[in-house]
Amino acid sequence: MTSSTATRVPGGIALAGRRTGSIGLWLVMLAQLMLVLDATVVNVALPHIASDLHFTPAGLSWVLNGYAVAFGGLLLLGGRIGDVLGRRRTFLMGVAAFTVFSLLGGLATSPLLLVASRALQGLGAAFAAPSVLALITTSARDDGARNRALALFSAIASMGGALGLILGGLLTDTTSWRWTLFINVPIGVVILIAVPRLVAETPRRPGRFDMVGAITATGGAIAIVWALIQAGDDGWSSPRTIGGLVVGAVLIAVLAFTERRVAHPLLRPQLLRSPSRVAALAAMAATYGGMLAMFFLMVQYLEDHLHLTPMVTGLAFLPMPLSIFAMSRVVPRLVERLGAVRLVILGAALRVIAFLPLTQLGPYTNFMVVIAALLFTGISAGLTFMPLTTLALRNVEPEHAGSASGLFQTMQQLGGAVGLAIVASTYAAFATPGDFLTGGRAGFWSATILSAIALAAVMGLVIKPRKMASRQS
């Protein structure tokens, strides 16, 4: 902005009065929604993609996981680049790459081209996403404004997956699966044109890029997810499965070793010294893994077992985003009144309760059971995501906001990829040709266990302080 009335919040949204600042905030949020949608928007189109491009069953899962692994594996690097080069600049670089490779993915004529485009979309998302959260958190005028912005961000993050299924179903039925990727292009162009006018650049900070950390983080994620996906076909004791897990574990160990010794680490060890942050990261990984796995299984149930069209399948998920949006309006006040930890515990417990009926699906299950499960899953997500974000970013210095938000979103995306790989392998291991229910029930049990792990992670925040208090008394 060149107007003399323009003001800028340091490190964040450019403000020329409330209206212009609000437009800038919504454009940044729109970019985040686009990035989150892409994790699931092609989900309901997978049968059409497999038919058009002749994917193998194992290869088809990489249409989803190619994006998730690249996104999650490079988020830490994206957050670090934003801290060093400026968050707006890094955000725009990421959106530009995401937009270009969305176009190329929609034009893909082979499985290799589509998976490669999806992975490169993930790279662009990894550069853009940490800067979104960092711009939001560093732009807030006070704690109330920060909580409201985080609630909106969390609502987008949590309902984006369900909205992606709805949008994907509509586009696949009315046009073509290719439009699940083409739809990003006009949105990306608008963001690239408008954001430089409305969002301030953040100061550059001295530092180098930890390429060893980037390579080991991404390589470790790819190896682990690949091994988990292969386990469904090869078995958990096969050499390929065990070898992939070992390679992934070694790379993660190298990452942990080097991050303590480099001058400018990709993953700052100090960020993991807070028990509440570690618990929030673990809970986010398990939560998002369980939710993406539920989406994957529910689409199979609705389309393969109930024989619904992609459009109707997408619309069946409507209770989720509606309930998440409704919860986003009240959660900031609930956090101030009850505290973040209590809300996360309540949301995680409710999600376990919502998933349990899905483990008992049968040939004559009342469809309202499914709708109720989706509704309560949405309510639980609305209760959980914003408090988890608050716990993960609490007491982080502004100069490290990009790294912290990158770490948080890394756990979200890799948790989703690993959770989906585990549940897909469980489903494949128990599946009977032509019968979804046998493998599906086993898969829903896996998703329920992941949600229980999220609950256990946050319960530690309540139990441990009480034990310490009893010892001191």
XYZ file of C-alpha atoms in Angstrom:
473
model
C 0.000 0.000 0.000
C 1.254 3.436 -0.826
C -1.439 5.435 0.904
C -0.338 7.584 3.786
C -3.111 6.074 5.898
C -1.718 2.575 5.557
C -0.267 0.972 8.620
C 1.514 -2.301 9.044
C 1.567 -4.733 11.883
C 5.197 -5.826 12.205
C 5.754 -9.066 10.408
C 2.223 -9.567 9.199
C -0.899 -8.287 7.482
C -0.734 -4.845 5.903
C -3.508 -2.690 7.292
C -5.157 0.294 5.606
C -8.054 0.445 7.973
C -9.918 -2.597 9.180
C -11.463 -3.420 5.801
C -8.181 -3.739 3.890
C -6.553 -5.674 6.716
C -9.522 -8.021 6.772
C -9.246 -8.624 3.015
C -5.556 -9.446 3.371
C -6.304 -11.867 6.209
C -9.042 -13.599 4.217
C -6.806 -13.967 1.160
C -4.119 -15.628 3.277
C -6.805 -17.873 4.780
C -8.079 -18.675 1.279
C -4.608 -19.897 0.355
C -4.547 -22.106 3.443
C -7.954 -23.525 2.517
C -6.697 -24.302 -0.990
C -3.676 -26.139 0.408
C -5.742 -28.173 2.871
C -8.460 -28.989 0.337
C -5.907 -30.545 -1.949
C -5.174 -33.307 0.553
C -8.641 -34.787 -0.055
C -10.233 -33.104 -3.079
C -9.094 -35.904 -5.416
C -10.189 -38.619 -2.959
C -13.656 -39.239 -4.364
C -12.233 -38.990 -7.904
C -9.743 -41.839 -7.380
C -11.862 -44.490 -9.195
C -12.097 -42.204 -12.241
C -8.374 -41.392 -12.106
C -7.506 -45.088 -11.882
C -9.682 -45.846 -14.913
C -8.408 -42.959 -17.071
C -4.683 -43.278 -16.311
C -4.533 -47.049 -15.611
C -3.179 -46.886 -12.070
C -2.423 -50.055 -10.144
C -4.212 -50.339 -6.744
C -0.950 -49.761 -4.840
C 0.119 -46.911 -7.102
C -3.211 -45.130 -6.715
C -2.592 -44.383 -3.035
C 0.386 -42.220 -4.059
C -2.010 -39.715 -5.653
C -2.875 -38.827 -2.044
C 0.335 -39.666 -0.253
C 2.674 -38.139 -2.865
C 1.194 -34.770 -1.935
C 1.046 -35.449 1.811
C 4.621 -36.747 2.104
C 6.195 -33.896 0.113
C 4.047 -31.378 1.989
C 4.881 -32.781 5.416
C 8.501 -33.662 4.689
C 9.435 -30.180 3.468
C 7.374 -28.059 5.864
C 10.277 -27.542 8.248
C 12.428 -26.250 5.397
C 9.563 -24.027 4.238
C 9.210 -22.553 7.707
C 12.944 -21.900 7.946
C 13.061 -20.262 4.509
C 10.192 -17.997 5.551
C 12.081 -16.905 8.666
C 15.249 -16.111 6.665
C 13.975 -14.736 3.339
C 10.714 -13.164 4.511
C 7.372 -14.849 4.990
C 5.413 -13.034 2.313
C 8.093 -13.753 -0.296
C 8.215 -17.436 0.665
C 4.417 -17.628 0.763
C 4.150 -16.255 -2.780
C 6.866 -18.610 -4.066
C 4.937 -21.541 -2.622
C 1.577 -20.443 -4.022
C 3.136 -19.907 -7.465
C 4.638 -23.420 -7.497
C 1.402 -24.918 -6.192
C -0.620 -23.186 -8.916
C 1.688 -24.222 -11.778
C 1.820 -27.874 -10.731
C -1.939 -27.964 -10.162
C -2.288 -27.065 -13.834
C 0.261 -29.692 -14.902
C -1.406 -32.316 -12.711
C -4.747 -31.646 -14.350
C -3.107 -32.124 -17.756
C -1.297 -35.350 -16.734
C -1.534 -38.264 -19.174
C 0.220 -40.969 -17.131
C 0.450 -42.131 -13.511
C 4.050 -40.919 -13.238
C 3.197 -37.395 -14.397
C 0.244 -37.127 -12.029
C 2.137 -38.403 -8.965
C 5.112 -36.154 -9.788
C 2.811 -33.144 -10.139
C 1.130 -33.987 -6.838
C 4.513 -34.212 -5.103
C 5.571 -30.852 -6.550
C 2.248 -29.384 -5.433
C 3.226 -30.592 -1.974
C 6.555 -28.790 -2.282
C 4.751 -25.535 -3.063
C 2.358 -26.093 -0.181
C 5.296 -26.721 2.168
C 6.707 -23.286 1.333
C 3.377 -21.455 1.619
C 1.708 -23.047 4.645
C 4.179 -22.162 7.466
C 4.139 -18.541 6.370
C 0.323 -18.498 6.563
C 0.280 -19.408 10.239
C 3.299 -17.240 11.044
C 1.727 -14.191 9.367
C -1.487 -14.731 11.301
C 0.093 -15.245 14.721
C 2.541 -12.353 14.458
C -0.132 -9.941 13.166
C -2.553 -10.195 16.071
C -3.009 -6.994 18.074
C -3.739 -8.857 21.347
C -4.504 -12.306 22.726
C -8.199 -12.033 21.875
C -7.502 -11.173 18.243
C -4.892 -13.918 18.100
C -7.356 -16.508 19.428
C -10.026 -15.438 16.928
C -7.555 -15.657 14.033
C -6.318 -19.056 15.234
C -9.908 -20.272 15.545
C -10.556 -19.288 11.937
C -7.303 -20.904 10.807
C -8.107 -24.062 12.765
C -11.616 -24.214 11.338
C -10.162 -24.046 7.836
C -7.534 -26.661 8.656
C -10.019 -29.075 10.192
C -12.971 -28.676 7.849
C -10.851 -28.343 4.706
C -10.546 -32.112 4.365
C -14.314 -32.609 4.459
C -14.902 -29.657 2.117
C -12.381 -31.213 -0.270
C -14.487 -34.378 -0.440
C -17.633 -32.352 -1.144
C -15.967 -30.192 -3.810
C -14.243 -33.214 -5.357
C -17.528 -35.057 -5.653
C -19.275 -32.084 -7.276
C -16.464 -31.459 -9.769
C -16.037 -35.139 -10.660
C -19.741 -35.656 -11.312
C -20.398 -32.399 -13.147
C -17.154 -31.958 -15.110
C -14.101 -34.225 -14.832
C -11.631 -35.381 -12.177
C -9.107 -33.043 -13.815
C -11.032 -30.053 -12.473
C -10.203 -31.130 -8.918
C -6.743 -29.787 -9.828
C -7.652 -27.077 -12.345
C -9.814 -25.320 -9.720
C -6.641 -24.228 -7.900
C -5.358 -22.222 -10.860
C -7.730 -19.193 -10.818
C -7.612 -19.082 -7.002
C -3.811 -19.111 -7.049
C -3.661 -16.347 -9.653
C -5.944 -14.081 -7.580
C -3.808 -14.641 -4.475
C -0.573 -13.941 -6.354
C -1.942 -10.650 -7.696
C -3.654 -9.361 -4.542
C -1.462 -10.470 -1.620
C 1.561 -8.233 -2.482
C -0.782 -5.235 -2.227
C -2.331 -6.199 1.098
C 0.236 -8.178 3.086
C 3.444 -6.697 4.484
C 6.808 -8.388 4.045
C 8.513 -9.551 7.214
C 12.126 -8.627 7.975
C 14.819 -10.955 6.693
C 16.759 -12.723 9.396
C 20.355 -13.953 9.138
C 20.906 -17.678 8.823
C 21.671 -20.608 6.554
C 19.541 -23.430 5.298
C 19.987 -26.860 6.825
C 19.928 -29.028 3.690
C 20.994 -32.161 5.587
C 17.978 -31.706 7.816
C 15.689 -31.193 4.815
C 16.980 -34.311 3.038
C 16.808 -36.563 6.096
C 13.356 -35.303 7.181
C 11.855 -35.781 3.718
C 13.677 -39.055 3.015
C 12.698 -40.488 6.389
C 9.053 -39.583 5.843
C 8.975 -41.100 2.351
C 10.646 -44.340 3.504
C 8.282 -44.833 6.439
C 5.103 -44.062 4.475
C 6.232 -46.261 1.558
C 6.916 -49.158 3.942
C 3.542 -48.796 5.644
C 1.716 -48.742 2.317
C 3.629 -51.793 1.060
C 2.794 -53.688 4.258
C -0.767 -54.187 3.028
C 0.479 -56.212 0.044
C 3.811 -57.627 1.259
C 2.983 -58.228 4.924
C 4.395 -56.567 8.030
C 7.269 -59.052 8.290
C 8.408 -58.815 4.672
C 11.976 -57.609 3.960
C 10.703 -54.606 1.988
C 8.436 -53.456 4.823
C 11.070 -53.918 7.513
C 13.788 -52.438 5.298
C 11.726 -49.342 4.555
C 10.968 -48.786 8.235
C 14.633 -49.249 9.164
C 15.796 -46.775 6.497
C 13.197 -44.268 7.666
C 14.213 -44.690 11.312
C 17.910 -44.253 10.459
C 17.230 -41.055 8.522
C 15.130 -39.653 11.367
C 17.938 -40.534 13.791
C 20.439 -38.703 11.576
C 18.061 -35.719 11.570
C 17.913 -35.727 15.381
C 21.732 -36.015 15.611
C 22.544 -33.213 13.163
C 19.939 -30.748 14.456
C 21.769 -30.547 17.779
C 25.059 -29.649 16.094
C 24.367 -27.295 13.192
C 24.405 -23.545 13.713
C 21.040 -22.957 12.026
C 18.974 -26.130 12.512
C 15.908 -26.907 10.456
C 14.242 -28.257 13.601
C 15.121 -26.183 16.644
C 15.630 -28.567 19.606
C 14.412 -25.824 21.955
C 10.929 -26.142 20.458
C 10.696 -29.682 21.826
C 11.564 -28.781 25.412
C 8.006 -27.732 26.221
C 5.859 -30.699 27.407
C 2.668 -28.991 26.272
C 4.100 -28.422 22.792
C 5.307 -32.022 22.455
C 1.910 -33.322 23.611
C 0.133 -31.002 21.168
C 2.336 -32.178 18.289
C 1.735 -35.851 19.102
C -1.990 -35.260 19.507
C -2.181 -33.390 16.208
C -0.376 -36.184 14.331
C -2.686 -38.872 15.728
C -5.806 -36.718 15.311
C -5.178 -35.842 11.673
C -4.073 -39.389 10.882
C -7.312 -40.778 12.276
C -9.446 -38.213 10.447
C -7.816 -38.688 7.020
C -8.056 -42.447 7.476
C -11.755 -42.106 8.289
C -12.266 -40.034 5.119
C -10.502 -42.681 3.028
C -12.575 -45.536 4.459
C -15.862 -43.648 4.446
C -15.517 -42.835 0.741
C -14.991 -46.554 0.036
C -18.036 -47.426 2.153
C -20.331 -44.865 0.530
C -19.251 -45.491 -3.069
C -18.342 -49.200 -3.106
C -20.769 -50.597 -0.528
C -23.733 -48.211 -0.766
C -23.080 -47.393 -4.464
C -23.544 -43.651 -4.064
C -22.319 -41.277 -6.779
C -19.270 -39.066 -6.104
C -21.539 -36.028 -5.726
C -23.832 -37.676 -3.182
C -20.799 -39.108 -1.392
C -19.300 -35.642 -1.096
C -22.572 -34.179 0.184
C -22.814 -36.909 2.824
C -19.804 -35.266 4.492
C -21.620 -31.910 4.808
C -22.356 -32.303 8.562
C -18.621 -32.146 9.256
C -17.697 -28.716 7.865
C -20.961 -27.224 9.129
C -20.339 -28.414 12.681
C -16.667 -27.378 12.550
C -17.598 -23.878 11.389
C -20.236 -23.596 14.123
C -17.717 -24.655 16.770
C -15.139 -22.161 15.489
C -17.472 -19.341 16.546
C -17.551 -20.387 20.194
C -14.208 -22.124 20.812
C -12.155 -18.899 21.364
C -14.437 -18.026 24.287
C -14.322 -21.604 25.574
C -10.512 -21.537 25.528
C -10.489 -18.383 27.654
C -12.990 -19.904 30.084
C -11.969 -23.577 30.288
C -8.398 -23.665 28.962
C -6.942 -25.317 25.878
C -6.059 -28.657 27.502
C -9.594 -29.400 28.710
C -11.067 -28.676 25.285
C -8.557 -30.949 23.547
C -9.360 -33.776 25.968
C -13.092 -33.311 25.429
C -12.680 -33.223 21.633
C -10.425 -36.292 21.527
C -12.797 -38.303 23.744
C -15.757 -37.314 21.579
C -13.894 -38.415 18.440
C -13.225 -41.874 19.901
C -16.940 -42.148 20.724
C -17.840 -41.044 17.177
C -15.536 -43.631 15.553
C -16.598 -46.640 17.651
C -19.954 -47.249 15.874
C -18.097 -47.339 12.538
C -16.168 -50.402 13.718
C -19.502 -52.270 13.807
C -20.814 -51.403 10.341
C -22.941 -54.165 8.875
C -25.052 -54.828 5.776
C -28.121 -53.202 7.325
C -26.592 -50.404 9.387
C -28.904 -47.397 9.615
C -27.488 -44.548 7.521
C -28.169 -42.136 10.394
C -25.394 -43.893 12.331
C -22.960 -42.741 9.649
C -24.364 -39.196 9.617
C -24.146 -39.009 13.427
C -20.524 -40.205 13.324
C -19.635 -37.500 10.784
C -21.461 -34.838 12.820
C -19.721 -35.719 16.095
C -16.374 -36.000 14.302
C -16.864 -32.437 13.092
C -17.752 -31.196 16.562
C -14.708 -32.941 18.032
C -12.431 -31.443 15.371
C -13.842 -27.995 16.076
C -13.104 -28.442 19.770
C -9.591 -29.777 19.159
C -7.749 -27.966 16.373
C -7.657 -24.396 17.640
C -6.581 -25.355 21.223
C -3.907 -27.671 19.822
C -2.596 -24.815 17.668
C -2.544 -22.559 20.733
C -0.590 -25.126 22.773
C 1.902 -25.728 19.955
C 2.669 -22.025 19.379
C 2.520 -20.784 22.957
C 5.586 -18.784 24.109
C 7.321 -18.978 20.710
C 9.471 -15.932 19.883
C 8.273 -14.022 16.785
C 11.546 -14.695 14.949
C 10.939 -18.452 15.285
C 7.227 -18.409 14.482
C 7.832 -19.802 11.001
C 9.855 -22.741 12.294
C 7.310 -23.502 15.022
C 4.353 -23.343 12.665
C 6.261 -25.468 10.155
C 6.885 -28.081 12.854
C 3.208 -28.064 13.859
C 1.984 -28.489 10.297
C 4.670 -31.106 9.625
C 3.209 -33.259 12.378
C -0.257 -32.666 10.951
C 0.640 -33.659 7.401
C 2.988 -36.543 8.241
C 0.551 -37.752 10.868
C -2.094 -37.785 8.145
C 0.160 -39.637 5.723
C 1.321 -42.213 8.278
C -2.183 -42.689 9.687
C -3.625 -43.155 6.215
C -0.866 -45.620 5.319
C -1.455 -47.674 8.484
C -5.220 -47.798 8.047
C -5.011 -48.492 4.302
C -2.625 -51.398 4.996
C -4.918 -52.735 7.724
C -7.892 -52.469 5.381
C -5.994 -54.249 2.590
C -4.776 -56.998 4.927
C -8.327 -57.914 6.020
C -10.168 -57.055 2.800
C -12.249 -59.608 0.928
C -12.790 -58.994 -2.813
C -16.197 -57.464 -3.387
C -16.848 -56.965 0.349
C -15.873 -53.667 1.950
C -17.149 -54.423 5.429
C -14.577 -56.987 6.614
C -11.557 -54.837 5.813
C -13.453 -51.642 6.532
C -14.272 -52.577 10.111
C -10.600 -53.417 10.743
C -9.599 -50.092 9.211
C -12.051 -48.161 11.385
C -10.607 -49.893 14.460
C -7.179 -48.570 13.430
C -8.591 -45.057 13.044
C -10.218 -45.349 16.474
C -6.915 -46.418 18.041
C -5.180 -43.402 16.484
C -7.815 -41.148 18.062
C -7.287 -42.868 21.402
C -3.548 -42.171 21.094
C -4.345 -38.476 20.625
C -6.466 -38.573 23.780
C -3.678 -40.287 25.741
C -1.095 -37.722 24.568
C -3.069 -34.813 25.970
C -4.138 -36.619 29.130
C -0.438 -36.647 30.001
C -0.602 -32.875 30.417
C -3.162 -33.315 33.191
C -1.694 -36.361 34.907
C 1.966 -35.234 34.987
C 1.386 -31.831 36.648
C -0.784 -33.510 39.291
C 1.937 -36.064 40.048
C 4.537 -33.287 40.354
C 2.240 -31.310 42.660
C 1.632 -34.337 44.893
C 5.377 -34.984 45.188
C 6.034 -31.382 46.208
C 3.299 -31.405 48.848
